[in-house]
Coordinates of C-alpha atoms in Angstrom, one line a residue:
X1 CA 1.2 24.4 53.5
X2 CA -1.0 26.0 50.9
X3 CA 2.0 26.4 48.5
X4 CA 2.9 22.7 49.0
X5 CA -0.6 21.6 48.2
X6 CA -0.8 23.8 45.1
X7 CA 2.5 22.4 43.8
X8 CA 1.2 18.9 44.4
X9 CA -2.0 19.7 42.4
X10 CA 0.1 21.3 39.6
X11 CA 2.4 18.2 39.3
X12 CA -0.5 15.8 39.5
X13 CA -2.3 17.5 36.7
X14 CA 0.9 18.2 34.7
X15 CA 0.0 21.9 34.3
X16 CA 1.7 25.0 35.5
X17 CA -0.2 28.0 36.7
X18 CA 0.3 31.6 38.0
X19 CA -2.0 33.4 40.4
X20 CA -2.0 37.2 40.8
X21 CA -4.1 39.6 42.8
X22 CA -6.2 42.7 41.8
X23 CA -3.1 44.8 42.1
X24 CA -1.4 42.7 39.4
X25 CA 1.2 41.3 41.9
X26 CA 2.1 37.6 41.8
X27 CA 0.9 35.6 44.8
X28 CA 1.8 32.2 43.6
X29 CA 3.7 30.5 40.7
X30 CA 4.0 26.7 40.6
X31 CA 7.4 25.0 40.3
X32 CA 6.5 23.7 36.8
X33 CA 6.6 27.2 35.5
X34 CA 10.4 26.9 35.1
X35 CA 9.8 24.1 32.6
X36 CA 8.2 26.6 30.3
X37 CA 9.8 30.0 31.0
X38 CA 13.6 30.2 31.3
X39 CA 13.6 33.3 33.6
X40 CA 15.4 34.0 36.9
X41 CA 13.6 32.6 40.0
X42 CA 13.2 36.1 41.5
X43 CA 10.7 37.1 38.9
X44 CA 8.4 34.2 40.1
X45 CA 8.4 35.1 43.8
X46 CA 5.3 36.4 45.6
X47 CA 5.0 40.2 45.4
X48 CA 6.6 40.5 41.9
X49 CA 4.7 42.9 39.7
X50 CA 2.9 41.3 36.7
X51 CA 4.7 44.0 34.6
X52 CA 8.1 42.9 35.8
X53 CA 7.2 39.2 35.3
X54 CA 6.1 39.9 31.7
X55 CA 9.2 42.0 31.1
X56 CA 11.4 39.1 32.1
X57 CA 9.5 36.9 29.6
X58 CA 10.0 39.4 26.8
X59 CA 13.7 39.6 27.6
X60 CA 13.9 35.8 27.5
X61 CA 12.5 35.8 24.0
X62 CA 9.0 34.7 24.9
X63 CA 7.3 37.4 23.0
X64 CA 4.9 35.9 20.5
X65 CA 2.2 34.2 22.5
X66 CA -0.2 37.2 22.4
X67 CA 0.3 37.6 18.6
X68 CA 0.0 33.9 17.6
X69 CA -2.0 33.6 14.5
X70 CA -1.9 37.3 13.7
X71 CA 1.2 37.2 11.4
X72 CA 4.5 38.8 11.9
X73 CA 3.9 41.9 14.0
X74 CA 6.9 43.9 15.3
X75 CA 6.2 45.3 18.8
X76 CA 8.4 47.2 21.2
X77 CA 8.9 45.9 24.7
X78 CA 6.4 48.3 26.2
X79 CA 3.8 47.5 23.6
X80 CA 4.2 43.8 24.1
X81 CA 3.9 44.1 27.9
X82 CA 0.8 46.4 27.7
X83 CA -1.0 44.0 25.3
X84 CA -0.3 41.1 27.7
X85 CA -1.5 43.0 30.8
X86 CA -4.7 43.8 28.9
X87 CA -5.1 40.1 28.0
X88 CA -4.7 39.2 31.7
X89 CA -7.6 41.6 32.6
X90 CA -10.0 40.1 30.2
X91 CA -12.6 37.8 31.8
X92 CA -11.4 35.0 29.5
X93 CA -8.4 34.7 27.2
X94 CA -6.7 31.7 25.5
X95 CA -3.8 31.4 23.1
X96 CA -1.8 28.5 21.7
X97 CA 1.9 28.8 21.0
X98 CA 4.6 26.6 19.3
X99 CA 8.0 27.3 20.9
X100 CA 11.5 26.8 19.6
X101 CA 11.6 23.2 20.9
X102 CA 8.6 22.2 18.7
X103 CA 6.4 22.1 21.8
X104 CA 2.8 23.3 21.7
X105 CA 1.6 25.2 24.8
X106 CA -1.9 26.5 25.7
X107 CA -2.2 29.6 27.9
X108 CA -5.7 29.9 29.5
X109 CA -6.2 33.1 31.4
X110 CA -9.2 33.9 33.7
X111 CA -10.0 37.1 35.8
X112 CA -12.3 36.2 38.7
X113 CA -15.1 38.6 40.0
X114 CA -12.9 39.1 43.1
X115 CA -10.2 40.6 40.9
X116 CA -7.8 37.7 41.3
X117 CA -6.3 36.3 38.1
X118 CA -5.2 32.8 37.1
X119 CA -3.0 31.8 34.1
X120 CA -2.9 28.0 33.4
X121 CA -0.2 26.7 31.2
X122 CA -0.6 23.3 29.6
X123 CA 1.6 21.2 27.3
X124 CA -0.6 20.2 24.4
X125 CA 2.1 18.7 22.1
X126 CA 0.6 15.2 22.2
X127 CA -2.9 16.5 21.5
X128 CA -1.6 18.5 18.5
X129 CA 0.2 15.4 17.1
X130 CA -3.0 13.4 17.5
X131 CA -4.9 16.1 15.6
X132 CA -2.3 16.1 12.8
X133 CA -2.4 12.3 12.6
X134 CA -6.2 12.4 12.5
X135 CA -6.1 15.0 9.7
X136 CA -3.5 12.9 7.8
X137 CA -5.6 9.8 8.2
X138 CA -8.7 11.6 7.0
X139 CA -6.8 12.9 3.9
X140 CA -5.7 9.3 3.1
X141 CA -9.2 8.0 3.5
X142 CA -10.6 10.7 1.3
X143 CA -7.8 10.0 -1.3
X144 CA -8.5 6.3 -1.2
X145 CA -12.2 6.8 -1.7
X146 CA -11.6 9.3 -4.6
X147 CA -9.3 6.9 -6.3
X148 CA -11.6 3.9 -5.9
X149 CA -14.7 5.8 -7.1
X150 CA -12.8 6.9 -10.2
X151 CA -11.8 3.4 -11.2
X152 CA -13.9 2.1 -14.1
X153 CA -14.1 -1.5 -12.8
X154 CA -16.0 -2.5 -9.7
X155 CA -13.7 -2.8 -6.6
X156 CA -14.4 -3.9 -3.0
X157 CA -12.0 -4.0 -0.1
X158 CA -12.0 -6.3 3.0
X159 CA -10.1 -6.0 6.2
X160 CA -8.2 -8.7 8.0
X161 CA -11.5 -9.9 9.6
X162 CA -12.9 -10.2 6.0
X163 CA -15.4 -7.4 6.7
X164 CA -16.3 -5.1 3.8
X165 CA -14.6 -1.7 4.5
X166 CA -14.7 0.0 1.1
X167 CA -16.6 -0.3 -2.2
X168 CA -16.5 2.0 -5.2
X169 CA -19.4 3.5 -7.2
X170 CA -18.9 1.0 -10.0
X171 CA -19.3 -1.9 -7.6
X172 CA -22.5 -0.4 -6.1
X173 CA -23.9 0.2 -9.7
X174 CA -23.0 -3.4 -10.8
X175 CA -24.5 -5.1 -7.7
X176 CA -27.4 -2.6 -7.5
X177 CA -26.9 -1.9 -3.8
X178 CA -26.0 1.1 -1.7
X179 CA -22.6 1.4 0.0
X180 CA -24.3 1.8 3.4
X181 CA -26.0 -1.6 3.1
X182 CA -22.8 -3.5 2.7
X183 CA -20.0 -1.6 4.5
X184 CA -19.2 -3.3 7.8
X185 CA -20.9 -6.5 6.6
X186 CA -19.6 -9.7 5.1
X187 CA -19.5 -11.0 1.5
X188 CA -23.0 -12.4 2.1
X189 CA -24.2 -8.8 2.3
X190 CA -23.6 -8.5 -1.5
X191 CA -23.3 -12.0 -3.0
X192 CA -25.5 -15.1 -3.1
X193 CA -24.6 -17.7 -0.4
X194 CA -22.8 -20.1 -2.8
X195 CA -20.7 -17.3 -4.3
X196 CA -20.0 -15.7 -0.9
X197 CA -18.9 -19.1 0.5
X198 CA -16.5 -19.7 -2.4
X199 CA -15.0 -16.2 -2.2
X200 CA -14.7 -16.4 1.6
X201 CA -12.4 -19.4 1.3
X202 CA -10.3 -17.7 -1.4
X203 CA -9.9 -14.4 0.4
X204 CA -9.0 -16.1 3.7
X205 CA -6.3 -18.0 1.8
X206 CA -5.0 -14.8 0.3
X207 CA -4.9 -13.2 3.7
X208 CA -2.9 -16.0 5.1
X209 CA -0.4 -16.6 2.3
X210 CA -0.3 -13.3 0.4
X211 CA -0.7 -15.2 -2.9
X212 CA -2.9 -13.2 -5.4
X213 CA -6.0 -15.0 -6.8
X214 CA -8.3 -14.9 -9.8
X215 CA -11.5 -16.9 -9.7
X216 CA -14.5 -17.0 -12.0
X217 CA -18.1 -16.5 -10.8
X218 CA -21.5 -16.0 -12.4
X219 CA -23.3 -12.9 -11.2
X220 CA -26.8 -11.5 -11.9
X221 CA -26.7 -8.5 -14.2
X222 CA -30.2 -7.1 -14.3
X223 CA -31.8 -7.3 -17.7
X224 CA -28.6 -8.6 -19.2
X225 CA -29.2 -12.0 -17.5
X226 CA -26.0 -13.5 -16.1
X227 CA -22.5 -12.3 -16.4
X228 CA -19.4 -14.3 -15.9
X229 CA -16.8 -12.3 -14.0
X230 CA -13.2 -12.9 -13.1
X231 CA -12.6 -11.6 -9.6
X232 CA -8.9 -10.7 -9.1
X233 CA -7.9 -10.4 -5.5
X234 CA -4.6 -9.4 -3.8
X235 CA -3.4 -8.7 -0.3
X236 CA -2.0 -5.1 0.4
X237 CA -0.8 -3.4 3.5
X238 CA 1.5 -4.6 6.3
X239 CA 1.4 -7.3 8.9
X240 CA -1.4 -6.5 11.3
X241 CA -3.0 -4.1 8.8
X242 CA -3.6 -6.3 5.8
X243 CA -6.5 -5.6 3.4
X244 CA -7.8 -7.7 0.5
X245 CA -8.6 -5.7 -2.7
X246 CA -10.8 -7.4 -5.2
X247 CA -11.7 -6.0 -8.7
X248 CA -13.9 -7.3 -11.4
X249 CA -12.1 -8.2 -14.6
X250 CA -12.7 -10.0 -18.0
X251 CA -16.4 -9.3 -17.9
X252 CA -18.5 -10.9 -20.6
X253 CA -22.3 -10.4 -20.9
X254 CA -24.5 -13.5 -21.3
X255 CA -27.9 -12.6 -22.8
X256 CA -31.2 -14.1 -21.8
X257 CA -31.3 -16.0 -25.1
X258 CA -28.4 -18.2 -24.2
X259 CA -29.3 -21.8 -24.9
X260 CA -29.3 -24.2 -21.9
X261 CA -25.9 -25.8 -21.4
X262 CA -24.0 -23.3 -23.6
X263 CA -20.7 -22.0 -22.2
X264 CA -21.1 -18.8 -20.1
X265 CA -18.8 -15.9 -20.9
X266 CA -15.4 -16.4 -22.4
X267 CA -14.4 -19.8 -23.6
X268 CA -11.9 -20.4 -20.8
X269 CA -11.9 -23.5 -18.5
X270 CA -12.6 -21.4 -15.4
X271 CA -15.2 -23.6 -13.7
X272 CA -14.7 -26.3 -11.1
X273 CA -14.5 -29.9 -12.3
X274 CA -18.0 -30.8 -11.2
X275 CA -19.7 -27.8 -12.9
X276 CA -22.3 -29.0 -15.4
X277 CA -21.5 -26.1 -17.8
X278 CA -17.9 -26.6 -19.0
X279 CA -16.4 -24.6 -21.9
X280 CA -14.6 -26.4 -24.8
X281 CA -10.8 -26.7 -24.8
X282 CA -9.3 -24.0 -27.0
X283 CA -7.6 -25.3 -30.1
X284 CA -4.5 -23.2 -29.2
X285 CA -3.7 -25.6 -26.4
X286 CA -3.1 -28.5 -28.7
X287 CA 0.6 -29.3 -28.8
X288 CA 1.4 -27.2 -25.7
X289 CA 3.9 -28.7 -23.3
X290 CA 4.2 -28.1 -19.6
X291 CA 6.6 -29.3 -16.9
X292 CA 5.3 -29.7 -13.4
X293 CA 7.7 -29.5 -10.4
X294 CA 6.4 -30.8 -7.1
X295 CA 7.4 -33.3 -4.4
X296 CA 3.7 -33.8 -3.5
X297 CA 2.1 -36.9 -5.1
X298 CA -1.4 -35.6 -4.6
X299 CA -0.5 -32.2 -6.0
X300 CA 1.1 -33.9 -9.0
X301 CA -1.9 -36.1 -9.7
X302 CA -4.5 -33.3 -9.6
X303 CA -2.4 -31.0 -11.7
X304 CA -1.7 -33.5 -14.4
X305 CA -5.4 -34.3 -14.7
X306 CA -6.3 -30.6 -15.0
X307 CA -3.6 -30.0 -17.6
X308 CA -4.8 -33.1 -19.6
X309 CA -8.3 -31.7 -19.6
X310 CA -6.9 -28.4 -21.0
X311 CA -5.3 -30.3 -23.9
X312 CA -1.7 -29.8 -22.7
X313 CA 1.0 -32.5 -22.7
X314 CA 2.5 -32.5 -19.3
X315 CA 4.9 -34.5 -17.1
X316 CA 6.4 -34.0 -13.6
X317 CA 9.7 -33.9 -11.9
X318 CA 10.5 -33.9 -8.2
X319 CA 13.4 -31.5 -7.5
X320 CA 15.6 -28.8 -9.1
X321 CA 18.1 -31.4 -10.2
X322 CA 15.6 -33.4 -12.2
X323 CA 14.2 -30.1 -13.6
X324 CA 17.5 -29.0 -14.9
X325 CA 18.3 -32.3 -16.4
X326 CA 14.9 -32.6 -18.1
X327 CA 15.1 -29.1 -19.6
X328 CA 18.7 -29.7 -20.8
X329 CA 17.6 -32.9 -22.6
X330 CA 14.5 -31.2 -24.1
X331 CA 16.7 -28.3 -25.4
X332 CA 19.2 -30.7 -26.9
X333 CA 16.6 -32.6 -28.9
X334 CA 14.7 -29.4 -30.0
X335 CA 11.6 -29.9 -27.8
X336 CA 10.1 -26.6 -26.7
X337 CA 8.7 -26.5 -23.1
X338 CA 6.0 -23.8 -23.1
X339 CA 5.5 -23.5 -19.4
X340 CA 7.0 -24.6 -16.0
X341 CA 4.5 -25.0 -13.2
X342 CA 6.2 -24.8 -9.7
X343 CA 4.6 -25.9 -6.4
X344 CA 5.2 -23.0 -3.9
X345 CA 6.6 -25.6 -1.5
X346 CA 9.6 -26.1 -3.8
X347 CA 12.9 -24.2 -3.6
X348 CA 13.1 -20.8 -5.4
X349 CA 16.0 -22.3 -7.4
X350 CA 13.3 -23.9 -9.6
X351 CA 12.3 -20.5 -10.8
X352 CA 16.0 -19.5 -11.4
X353 CA 16.5 -22.6 -13.5
X354 CA 13.4 -21.9 -15.6
X355 CA 14.7 -18.4 -16.1
X356 CA 18.1 -19.7 -17.2
X357 CA 16.3 -21.8 -19.9
X358 CA 14.0 -18.9 -20.9
X359 CA 10.9 -20.8 -20.0
X360 CA 7.7 -19.1 -18.8
X361 CA 6.7 -20.0 -15.2
X362 CA 3.7 -19.9 -12.8
X363 CA 3.7 -20.8 -9.1
X364 CA 0.8 -22.0 -7.1
X365 CA 0.0 -23.8 -3.9
X366 CA -2.5 -26.6 -3.0
X367 CA -5.4 -24.2 -2.6
X368 CA -4.9 -22.6 -6.0
X369 CA -4.5 -26.0 -7.5
X370 CA -8.2 -26.7 -6.8
X371 CA -9.4 -23.2 -7.8
X372 CA -7.1 -21.4 -10.2
X373 CA -4.7 -23.8 -12.1
X374 CA -6.8 -23.8 -15.3
X375 CA -7.1 -20.0 -15.3
X376 CA -3.5 -19.3 -14.5
X377 CA -2.2 -21.7 -17.2
X378 CA -4.5 -20.3 -19.8
X379 CA -3.6 -16.7 -18.9
X380 CA 0.1 -17.4 -19.0
X381 CA -0.1 -19.2 -22.3
X382 CA -2.3 -16.5 -23.9
X383 CA 0.7 -14.5 -25.0
X384 CA 2.6 -17.5 -26.5
X385 CA 2.4 -18.5 -30.1
X386 CA 1.0 -22.1 -30.4
X387 CA 2.9 -22.6 -33.6
X388 CA 6.2 -22.1 -31.8
X389 CA 5.9 -25.5 -30.1
X390 CA 6.8 -28.8 -31.7
X391 CA 3.8 -30.9 -32.8
X392 CA 4.7 -33.7 -30.4
X393 CA 7.3 -34.9 -27.9
X394 CA 9.3 -36.9 -30.5
X395 CA 13.0 -36.2 -30.9
X396 CA 13.7 -33.8 -33.7
X397 CA 17.0 -32.6 -35.1
X398 CA 15.5 -29.5 -36.7
X399 CA 16.0 -26.1 -35.2
X400 CA 12.9 -24.9 -33.2
X401 CA 11.2 -22.0 -34.8
X402 CA 11.0 -18.7 -32.9
X403 CA 7.7 -17.7 -31.5
X404 CA 5.9 -14.9 -33.3
X405 CA 5.5 -12.0 -30.8
X406 CA 1.9 -11.2 -29.9
X407 CA 0.9 -7.5 -29.2
X408 CA -0.3 -8.0 -25.6
X409 CA -0.3 -5.2 -23.0
X410 CA 3.3 -4.8 -21.6
X411 CA 3.6 -6.2 -18.0
X412 CA 4.8 -3.8 -15.3
X413 CA 6.0 -5.3 -12.0
X414 CA 5.4 -2.7 -9.2
X415 CA 7.4 -3.0 -6.0
X416 CA 5.5 -1.0 -3.4
X417 CA 4.5 -1.8 0.2
X418 CA 2.2 1.2 0.9
X419 CA -1.4 0.3 0.2
X420 CA -2.4 3.8 -0.9
X421 CA 0.5 3.9 -3.4
X422 CA -0.4 0.5 -4.6
X423 CA -3.9 1.7 -5.6
X424 CA -2.4 4.8 -7.2
X425 CA -0.1 2.7 -9.3
X426 CA -3.0 0.4 -10.3
X427 CA -5.1 3.3 -11.4
X428 CA -2.3 5.0 -13.4
X429 CA -1.1 1.8 -15.2
X430 CA -4.6 0.7 -16.1
X431 CA -5.3 4.1 -17.5
X432 CA -2.1 3.9 -19.6
X433 CA -3.0 0.5 -21.0
X434 CA -0.3 -1.6 -19.1
X435 CA -1.0 -4.8 -17.3
X436 CA 0.7 -5.0 -13.9
X437 CA 1.5 -7.1 -10.8
X438 CA 2.3 -5.7 -7.4
X439 CA 4.8 -7.0 -4.9
X440 CA 4.9 -5.8 -1.3
X441 CA 8.5 -6.6 -0.4
X442 CA 11.9 -7.1 -2.0
X443 CA 11.9 -10.9 -1.8
X444 CA 8.5 -11.1 -3.6
X445 CA 9.8 -8.7 -6.3
X446 CA 12.7 -11.0 -7.1
X447 CA 10.4 -14.1 -7.1
X448 CA 7.8 -12.5 -9.4
X449 CA 10.5 -11.2 -11.7
X450 CA 11.7 -14.7 -12.1
X451 CA 8.2 -16.1 -12.7
X452 CA 6.7 -13.4 -14.9
X453 CA 9.6 -11.9 -16.7
X454 CA 8.0 -8.4 -16.8
X455 CA 8.7 -5.8 -19.4
X456 CA 9.5 -3.1 -16.8
X457 CA 10.0 -3.0 -13.0
X458 CA 9.0 0.1 -10.9
X459 CA 11.0 -0.3 -7.7
X460 CA 10.3 1.5 -4.5
X461 CA 13.6 1.8 -2.6
X462 CA 12.1 1.4 0.9
X463 CA 10.8 -2.1 0.9
X464 CA 10.6 -4.6 3.8
X465 CA 12.7 -7.8 3.9
X466 CA 14.9 -6.7 1.0
X467 CA 15.1 -3.0 0.1
X468 CA 14.8 -1.8 -3.5
X469 CA 18.6 -1.4 -4.0
X470 CA 19.3 -5.0 -2.9
X471 CA 16.4 -6.4 -4.9
X472 CA 17.7 -4.6 -8.1
X473 CA 21.1 -6.1 -7.5
X474 CA 19.6 -9.6 -7.2
X475 CA 17.6 -9.2 -10.4
X476 CA 20.7 -8.0 -12.3
X477 CA 22.8 -10.9 -11.0
X478 CA 20.1 -13.5 -11.9
X479 CA 19.6 -11.9 -15.3
X480 CA 23.2 -12.2 -16.4
X481 CA 22.4 -15.3 -18.6
X482 CA 19.5 -13.5 -20.3
X483 CA 19.8 -11.6 -23.5
X484 CA 17.3 -8.9 -22.4
X485 CA 17.9 -6.9 -19.3
X486 CA 14.6 -5.8 -17.7
X487 CA 14.5 -2.0 -17.3
X488 CA 14.2 -1.0 -13.6
X489 CA 12.9 2.4 -12.5
X490 CA 13.6 3.5 -8.9
X491 CA 10.8 5.2 -7.1
X492 CA 12.0 7.9 -4.7
X493 CA 10.2 10.1 -2.2
X494 CA 12.7 13.0 -2.4
X495 CA 15.4 13.9 -5.0
X496 CA 18.4 13.3 -2.8
X497 CA 21.4 12.9 -5.0
X498 CA 22.8 10.1 -2.9
X499 CA 19.6 8.0 -3.4
X500 CA 19.8 8.7 -7.2
X501 CA 23.4 7.6 -7.3
X502 CA 22.7 4.4 -5.3
X503 CA 19.8 3.6 -7.6
X504 CA 22.1 3.7 -10.7
X505 CA 24.8 1.8 -8.8
X506 CA 22.3 -1.0 -8.0
X507 CA 21.6 -1.4 -11.7
X508 CA 18.5 0.8 -12.1
X509 CA 18.0 2.6 -15.4
X510 CA 16.1 5.7 -14.3
X511 CA 14.2 7.2 -11.3
X512 CA 10.9 8.8 -10.7
X513 CA 9.7 10.9 -7.8
X514 CA 6.6 10.7 -5.6
X515 CA 3.9 11.9 -5.6
X516 CA 3.1 10.1 -8.9
X517 CA 1.1 11.4 -11.8
X518 CA 0.1 9.6 -15.1
X519 CA 2.2 12.0 -17.2
X520 CA 5.3 11.3 -15.1
X521 CA 4.8 7.5 -15.1
X522 CA 4.2 7.5 -18.9
X523 CA 7.3 9.7 -19.5
X524 CA 9.7 7.5 -17.5
X525 CA 8.3 4.2 -19.0
X526 CA 8.7 5.8 -22.5
X527 CA 12.3 6.7 -21.7
X528 CA 13.4 3.2 -20.5
X529 CA 11.3 1.2 -22.9
X530 CA 10.2 3.3 -25.9
X531 CA 9.5 0.2 -28.0
X532 CA 6.5 -0.7 -25.7
X533 CA 4.7 2.7 -25.9
X534 CA 2.7 1.8 -29.0
X535 CA 1.9 -1.7 -27.6
X536 CA 0.4 -0.3 -24.4
X537 CA -1.8 2.1 -26.3
X538 CA -3.4 -0.8 -28.1

């Protein structure tokens, strides 16, 4: 009856144990012992000497528990048994062992005042895995904090509940607040109510759609007065674990001597329509031409009004068929279309058609239409030569002049779904002088490639929705009509030859291995696009 009860306790607690008397003879061994020690049953029966029981363990190959953590020590059978008997006579003894099946086991031994001894054997594999996961998580957190704190521009990170979960030193210095006072709080913990409310709507939209954003706000800057800052935000992570990363960009100081009503910061039309302080239209916009593609009448009306305020000639079409016909006629009469603006509700074929005609594109939805259209248009046109466009929409039989290239920072499209690696790429590329965009899955890579026409693509091969190999093949297929093939660099975790071969078979030009370093990234970018090296340095 006592044996049955002890076996029930052993199984209920999922532990095995051995009990021996003051003469070192076994008086009980639970049935679960056989799960740990592959020894004959006769060595576990009552009356067996502890020495014989340990000898059977040694013969079965279970000989390293007492020497765990002491390095490789070669012991004879008698030495091993003697050491273990001594451990069983200690008042308390405990060791942990990793067996040949990758199972972690803890052996807790106690010698009671009565002379009876107990050895409790517990499987702690799950506990060890949790500890390893905890250590890995802590290392990732520390790495993220170190990367953020070394970025020169202010950065803050929000979770899916829009709570502030990370800020870097540059952000704290800019806002003149401590990290402790804002972490766990909302945007209102750092920004004025009006700014916080505006950013709240923008970040919620990014969280829901994954569409990056760039908005302009005016922030206090101590003795410097007010600074106009462009806040660039993007969604990183995976479904259920999304984060919004926002960085300060295009910062321009506004001194206290600024006259009332003068434009704040850069002369870009970044402010909402009802803002009393509106910058002048840049002269570079005069003569620019844009084609809007949308099936939404309200979207069309708002967009055309904004483009008109920017000094851009624009008209709209409703579907890919009309778009292709319009661009064909424009090309036939020598009219240069500088930009195609595509409603995100339209088919991706609109981007493919624009790529076929070699026209720059941007995509945006209804929310961005109200907040970012002016900024996105100005940013996209910034690298185009205004003299390259015709003076008007009249039919001309003369050959259109080629645009003069402008020495802007080369654009790198990064395909990476891991949020830590996204930040690492951002830091490295900024340090090397490249501009960049990040895509979190293969479908988005192809879409952004069509829209942005980047100079280089860094392609992680393990992407969701469409892996890196498939995305590269799609880009190569879509780029057949283009005179310039975009260099694609595969990003691998390990140097397996089959992965390298598949990268090249998919149309990639080179490969790079993780973990990444600035030197390695710079070297591979120089190999695949040496002509861009000098441009990035400027």
